[in-house]
């Protein structure tokens, strides 16, 4: 633990917003594997960029290739995975980017910690529950992971032999078995407009 450290300030967040001409926020996508977090986040990222709104996606697998390549899927490692992502996402939001974090993030306490971090910094935190019945996720199985988990080849797989704690009060609740990708994206953009995060 470093002790002799001091935070070095430059611009306030409001000054930065005026210069960048954009608000920052974190959209936190949570849901089962194959619920559609990455698919919806990718489509949203593209649509925001097309409207010249800076957005950047932090995605489970991608982050595990680099920043978090030392972490596995035990409860401790999942906690640490989410803790680091929360901090990185907060930095993006502080830099006035719409940060899209898409991680299974199965534990409520980890998501609540991410929320608290943002609230303390007065940065918008929008929890997006990407909801789908387990049976539909398992049927989609785009990476063949459910099949492997059922065969016992992957342990601690969320929804199979590891819990998923559904959000109780998410800002946005998507049902990807009933809404198309486009409908999900439009729903999120309407929310961002209503909250005056984007114009
Ligand atoms: N409405 C929808 N929203 C998102 N994904 C959908 C939808 N309908 C079908 N899918 C499919 O479900 C799969 C979701 O996979 P992915 O986005 O990788 O999930 P996750 O990132 O949650 O693990 C993709 O194959 C996608 O094409
Ligand atoms: Mg994904």
Short mmCIF file of C-alpha atoms and ligand atoms in Angstrom, two decimals:
data_model
loop_
_atom_site.label_atom_id
_atom_site.label_comp_id
_atom_site.label_asym_id
_atom_site.label_seq_id
_atom_site.Cartn_x
_atom_site.Cartn_y
_atom_site.Cartn_z
CA UNK A 1 0.00 0.00 0.00
CA UNK A 2 1.43 3.38 -1.02
CA UNK A 3 1.08 6.03 1.66
CA UNK A 4 3.02 9.12 0.52
CA UNK A 5 0.66 9.95 -2.32
CA UNK A 6 -1.44 13.05 -3.02
CA UNK A 7 -4.14 13.54 -5.66
CA UNK A 8 -2.99 15.99 -8.35
CA UNK A 9 -5.85 18.22 -9.52
CA UNK A 10 -6.13 20.07 -12.81
CA UNK A 11 -9.56 20.88 -14.25
CA UNK A 12 -12.80 20.44 -12.37
CA UNK A 13 -15.21 18.01 -14.01
CA UNK A 14 -17.52 20.91 -14.94
CA UNK A 15 -14.69 22.79 -16.65
CA UNK A 16 -13.78 19.65 -18.53
CA UNK A 17 -17.41 19.12 -19.63
CA UNK A 18 -17.51 22.63 -21.05
CA UNK A 19 -14.28 22.15 -22.95
CA UNK A 20 -15.12 18.69 -24.24
CA UNK A 21 -18.77 19.68 -24.88
CA UNK A 22 -20.01 16.36 -23.70
CA UNK A 23 -21.14 14.63 -20.51
CA UNK A 24 -19.46 11.54 -19.21
CA UNK A 25 -21.31 8.56 -17.75
CA UNK A 26 -20.90 4.88 -17.12
CA UNK A 27 -23.44 2.45 -18.48
CA UNK A 28 -22.98 -0.79 -16.62
CA UNK A 29 -24.33 -3.78 -18.57
CA UNK A 30 -24.94 -6.82 -16.38
CA UNK A 31 -26.53 -10.15 -17.24
CA UNK A 32 -25.93 -13.82 -17.95
CA UNK A 33 -23.39 -14.94 -20.49
CA UNK A 34 -25.05 -14.69 -23.95
CA UNK A 35 -27.75 -12.34 -22.65
CA UNK A 36 -26.55 -9.80 -25.23
CA UNK A 37 -24.40 -7.37 -23.24
CA UNK A 38 -21.61 -7.17 -25.81
CA UNK A 39 -23.96 -7.16 -28.79
CA UNK A 40 -26.06 -4.28 -27.46
CA UNK A 41 -23.03 -2.36 -26.14
CA UNK A 42 -21.28 -2.66 -29.54
CA UNK A 43 -24.34 -1.40 -31.43
CA UNK A 44 -24.77 1.45 -28.96
CA UNK A 45 -21.08 2.42 -29.11
CA UNK A 46 -21.27 2.62 -32.90
CA UNK A 47 -24.49 4.64 -32.87
CA UNK A 48 -23.14 7.14 -30.33
CA UNK A 49 -19.90 7.56 -32.30
CA UNK A 50 -21.87 8.10 -35.51
CA UNK A 51 -23.57 10.98 -33.69
CA UNK A 52 -20.14 12.31 -32.70
CA UNK A 53 -20.65 11.38 -29.07
CA UNK A 54 -17.46 9.90 -27.64
CA UNK A 55 -18.04 6.44 -26.28
CA UNK A 56 -15.77 3.54 -25.37
CA UNK A 57 -16.57 -0.03 -24.51
CA UNK A 58 -14.88 -1.98 -21.76
CA UNK A 59 -15.79 -5.60 -22.33
CA UNK A 60 -15.31 -8.69 -20.17
CA UNK A 61 -13.20 -10.86 -22.43
CA UNK A 62 -11.22 -7.96 -23.90
CA UNK A 63 -10.18 -6.69 -20.48
CA UNK A 64 -9.17 -10.19 -19.44
CA UNK A 65 -6.71 -10.29 -22.36
CA UNK A 66 -4.78 -7.37 -20.87
CA UNK A 67 -5.43 -5.38 -17.72
CA UNK A 68 -6.97 -8.34 -15.88
CA UNK A 69 -5.11 -11.25 -17.42
CA UNK A 70 -3.91 -12.28 -13.99
CA UNK A 71 -7.48 -12.95 -12.81
CA UNK A 72 -9.67 -16.07 -13.03
CA UNK A 73 -13.31 -16.66 -12.14
CA UNK A 74 -13.25 -17.42 -8.42
CA UNK A 75 -15.40 -15.11 -6.32
CA UNK A 76 -12.29 -13.22 -5.17
CA UNK A 77 -11.03 -12.77 -8.74
CA UNK A 78 -14.47 -11.73 -9.98
CA UNK A 79 -14.60 -9.10 -7.20
CA UNK A 80 -11.15 -7.80 -8.18
CA UNK A 81 -12.07 -7.88 -11.89
CA UNK A 82 -15.08 -5.67 -11.24
CA UNK A 83 -13.21 -3.40 -8.82
CA UNK A 84 -10.57 -2.59 -11.44
CA UNK A 85 -13.14 -2.12 -14.18
CA UNK A 86 -15.17 0.19 -11.96
CA UNK A 87 -12.12 2.36 -11.44
CA UNK A 88 -11.25 2.42 -15.15
CA UNK A 89 -14.84 3.10 -16.15
CA UNK A 90 -14.97 5.96 -13.67
CA UNK A 91 -11.86 7.47 -15.25
CA UNK A 92 -13.47 7.29 -18.69
CA UNK A 93 -16.67 8.87 -17.36
CA UNK A 94 -14.61 11.58 -15.66
CA UNK A 95 -12.90 12.26 -19.00
CA UNK A 96 -16.40 12.97 -20.44
CA UNK A 97 -16.73 9.76 -22.41
CA UNK A 98 -19.81 7.52 -22.35
CA UNK A 99 -18.18 4.44 -20.95
CA UNK A 100 -19.88 1.11 -21.69
CA UNK A 101 -18.87 -1.58 -19.22
CA UNK A 102 -20.20 -5.01 -20.19
CA UNK A 103 -19.43 -7.70 -17.66
CA UNK A 104 -21.55 -10.50 -16.26
CA UNK A 105 -20.89 -8.92 -12.84
CA UNK A 106 -23.07 -11.47 -11.05
CA UNK A 107 -22.69 -10.13 -7.52
CA UNK A 108 -24.87 -7.27 -6.35
CA UNK A 109 -22.26 -6.04 -3.88
CA UNK A 110 -19.69 -5.55 -6.66
CA UNK A 111 -22.13 -3.59 -8.82
CA UNK A 112 -23.15 -1.54 -5.80
CA UNK A 113 -19.50 -0.77 -5.13
CA UNK A 114 -19.11 0.40 -8.75
CA UNK A 115 -22.17 2.60 -8.29
CA UNK A 116 -20.87 4.05 -5.03
CA UNK A 117 -17.52 4.91 -6.62
CA UNK A 118 -19.32 6.88 -9.34
CA UNK A 119 -21.78 8.53 -6.97
CA UNK A 120 -18.96 9.73 -4.74
CA UNK A 121 -17.38 11.34 -7.80
CA UNK A 122 -20.80 12.75 -8.87
CA UNK A 123 -20.63 10.86 -12.15
CA UNK A 124 -23.75 9.23 -13.62
CA UNK A 125 -23.92 5.46 -13.15
CA UNK A 126 -26.60 3.70 -15.15
CA UNK A 127 -27.15 0.04 -14.47
CA UNK A 128 -28.45 -1.77 -17.56
CA UNK A 129 -29.90 -5.17 -16.73
CA UNK A 130 -29.63 -7.30 -19.86
CA UNK A 131 -32.26 -9.83 -18.97
CA UNK A 132 -32.98 -13.11 -20.72
CA UNK A 133 -34.22 -16.47 -19.44
CA UNK A 134 -31.37 -18.90 -18.80
CA UNK A 135 -32.96 -21.30 -21.29
CA UNK A 136 -32.69 -18.70 -24.08
CA UNK A 137 -29.08 -17.83 -23.19
CA UNK A 138 -28.23 -21.51 -23.17
CA UNK A 139 -29.90 -22.04 -26.53
CA UNK A 140 -27.97 -19.12 -28.07
CA UNK A 141 -24.66 -20.22 -26.58
CA UNK A 142 -22.62 -18.26 -29.19
CA UNK A 143 -19.29 -19.31 -27.67
CA UNK A 144 -20.29 -22.87 -26.75
CA UNK A 145 -19.65 -22.09 -23.10
CA UNK A 146 -22.93 -23.39 -21.65
CA UNK A 147 -22.35 -26.70 -23.38
CA UNK A 148 -18.88 -26.93 -21.82
CA UNK A 149 -20.23 -25.89 -18.41
CA UNK A 150 -22.95 -28.58 -18.58
CA UNK A 151 -20.27 -31.13 -19.45
CA UNK A 152 -18.29 -30.03 -16.40
CA UNK A 153 -15.44 -28.69 -18.54
CA UNK A 154 -15.89 -25.15 -17.15
CA UNK A 155 -16.39 -24.66 -13.43
CA UNK A 156 -18.01 -21.69 -11.68
CA UNK A 157 -20.10 -20.81 -14.71
CA UNK A 158 -22.71 -18.18 -13.91
CA UNK A 159 -26.24 -19.57 -14.11
CA UNK A 160 -25.03 -23.19 -14.08
CA UNK A 161 -22.92 -23.74 -10.97
CA UNK A 162 -22.40 -20.13 -9.89
CA UNK A 163 -25.11 -17.65 -8.86
CA UNK A 164 -26.38 -14.59 -10.72
CA UNK A 165 -27.89 -11.94 -8.47
CA UNK A 166 -30.32 -9.97 -10.62
CA UNK A 167 -30.44 -6.18 -10.13
CA UNK A 168 -33.40 -5.04 -8.05
CA UNK A 169 -33.61 -1.46 -9.27
CA UNK A 170 -31.71 -1.06 -12.52
CA UNK A 171 -32.08 2.27 -14.32
CA UNK A 172 -32.67 0.31 -17.54
CA UNK A 173 -34.13 -3.18 -17.90
CA UNK A 174 -33.81 -4.85 -21.31
CA UNK A 175 -35.40 -8.16 -22.32
CA UNK A 176 -33.32 -9.33 -25.25
CA UNK A 177 -35.60 -12.29 -25.99
CA UNK A 178 -38.42 -9.81 -26.70
CA UNK A 179 -36.61 -6.66 -27.93
CA UNK A 180 -34.36 -6.54 -30.99
CA UNK A 181 -30.81 -5.17 -30.71
CA UNK A 182 -32.00 -1.96 -32.41
CA UNK A 183 -34.91 -1.58 -29.99
CA UNK A 184 -32.55 -2.05 -27.04
CA UNK A 185 -30.19 0.62 -28.39
CA UNK A 186 -33.02 3.09 -29.06
CA UNK A 187 -34.40 2.46 -25.57
CA UNK A 188 -31.01 3.31 -24.01
CA UNK A 189 -30.55 6.42 -26.14
CA UNK A 190 -34.04 7.63 -25.19
CA UNK A 191 -33.06 7.20 -21.53
CA UNK A 192 -29.79 9.16 -22.03
CA UNK A 193 -31.75 11.97 -23.67
CA UNK A 194 -34.38 12.01 -20.94
CA UNK A 195 -31.62 12.30 -18.34
CA UNK A 196 -29.93 15.02 -20.44
CA UNK A 197 -26.70 13.03 -20.62
CA UNK A 198 -26.75 13.33 -24.41
CA UNK A 199 -28.65 15.86 -26.52
N1 LIG B 1 -32.10 -8.65 -28.85
C1 LIG B 1 -30.86 -9.13 -28.76
N2 LIG B 1 -29.92 -8.41 -28.12
C2 LIG B 1 -28.66 -8.90 -28.01
N3 LIG B 1 -28.24 -10.07 -28.52
C3 LIG B 1 -29.14 -10.82 -29.17
C4 LIG B 1 -30.47 -10.38 -29.31
N4 LIG B 1 -31.15 -11.33 -29.99
C5 LIG B 1 -30.26 -12.30 -30.26
N5 LIG B 1 -29.04 -12.01 -29.78
C6 LIG B 1 -27.85 -12.87 -29.91
O1 LIG B 1 -27.46 -13.31 -28.62
C7 LIG B 1 -26.05 -13.45 -28.53
C8 LIG B 1 -25.55 -12.59 -27.39
O2 LIG B 1 -24.15 -12.74 -27.26
P1 LIG B 1 -23.24 -11.66 -26.56
O3 LIG B 1 -23.64 -10.30 -26.98
O4 LIG B 1 -21.84 -12.09 -26.80
O5 LIG B 1 -23.66 -11.87 -25.03
P2 LIG B 1 -22.86 -11.45 -23.70
O6 LIG B 1 -21.90 -10.36 -24.03
O7 LIG B 1 -23.96 -11.04 -22.77
O8 LIG B 1 -22.20 -12.71 -23.23
C9 LIG B 1 -25.48 -13.02 -29.87
O9 LIG B 1 -25.23 -14.16 -30.64
C10 LIG B 1 -26.60 -12.15 -30.45
O10 LIG B 1 -26.59 -12.15 -31.85
MG1 LIG B 2 -19.82 -10.26 -23.78
#
